[in-house]
């Protein structure tokens, strides 16, 4: 009977066959311990010379790392392993012998591992991170589908910028100029006017010359957009969504979080509501934390965000930022037009901004004024104005960066390990 490591718990006491790779092995006298992986998980296979015979035992001893095999044996409980089961091997068949696998159990430098990313993905830690990423994606679809949102896919090739012109990837679109999408937001606003509550999930591109542990050139963003919702309504969606994602990972990725050595007590606490401070209060707070030179109107850098996050044990919203440092589409606070109705959600433990969101300008005249101030002209922008011309309504939305969220929940230092094949400032391969 063929099965997978993830399913062995259904076959305790039975003999099964698993297609696997040899991740590692060790011996003690007349016993060989094979560390098997099959994509669904990791499991130990125990080969006993007296049971399997001299010839097969020697063959087991000579198996090389990452060779592929069909392994047959009896599943027994093993309380010492995170999986809870192991296999008493009765037979195995080599499928393909791997010669000189480059990633050995010893330590390797990050650049070496990044050069071998196509193989590095097979390792236990990277496997666990990808499983956490997958669970976050699954929980995202679950959350928005349950709340009646419609998934909408905005285009990736666009005629204009959505978030500012400095970070655009340029390409030719036959004879025209085109750009890779920085954000699907403008299209999601159109979709919200057609479908009410919508969300997107897709790749976005920023030609940023940033080389930090939080920046990728290509990253994936979840962008919900809601008609008839003001900024406060949107903050509630955000905190409920993030709580749902964290609780889902805690529930469904126990083995992975233990492989990653994640301190889960810090995650258990992540339940809505989240604390909120205004940008004004945040400026005060960072000044108190020793950043004397920060002034009203400055953007926060990573050290400031970390200092702010330290004061809270949940993600914290920084609301009402100065209009001059935020995007053109954000709605001014009616009580105070120098600030806009927006928030950044800062993750705990130094992982930085995971969400940027705002209420959007719904007034045609004000939007035209912003166009002029930002020099946004041409047909690429005209359609966006029409959303304010035909039945304009209050609406809000936000974008959650998937990789930063994975980094935080999995407890991984750098976003390069949270996406299968990271595109970084100096890296387009593999
Ligand atoms: O704050 P940003 O730029 O917001 C927008 O693009 C809005 N249009 C979203 C919206 O309202 N629909 O980006 C949103 C999030 C950030 O909070 C961050 O998590 C992530 O995207 N992000 C990045 N992640 C990795 N690498 C980068 N270079 C990132 N830039 C932004
Ligand atoms: Mg932002």
Short mmCIF file of N, CA and C and ligand atoms in Angstrom, two decimals, residues 163 206 326 344 353 355-356, ligand 2:
data_model
loop_
_atom_site.label_atom_id
_atom_site.label_comp_id
_atom_site.label_asym_id
_atom_site.label_seq_id
_atom_site.Cartn_x
_atom_site.Cartn_y
_atom_site.Cartn_z
N UNK A 163 1.80 53.44 -7.02
CA UNK A 163 2.32 53.85 -5.71
C UNK A 163 3.46 54.87 -5.79
N UNK A 206 8.77 45.94 -7.29
CA UNK A 206 9.28 47.25 -6.91
C UNK A 206 10.77 47.31 -7.22
N UNK A 326 2.50 60.31 2.10
CA UNK A 326 1.72 59.14 1.72
C UNK A 326 1.19 59.28 0.28
N UNK A 344 -0.51 52.13 8.90
CA UNK A 344 0.45 51.06 8.66
C UNK A 344 0.31 50.12 9.84
N UNK A 353 6.65 46.82 8.96
CA UNK A 353 5.32 47.07 8.40
C UNK A 353 4.84 45.88 7.57
N UNK A 355 1.25 45.73 6.77
CA UNK A 355 0.10 46.22 6.01
C UNK A 355 0.21 47.72 5.82
N UNK A 356 -0.16 48.19 4.61
CA UNK A 356 -0.41 49.60 4.38
C UNK A 356 -1.84 49.72 3.87
MG1 LIG B 2 3.60 51.17 3.09
#
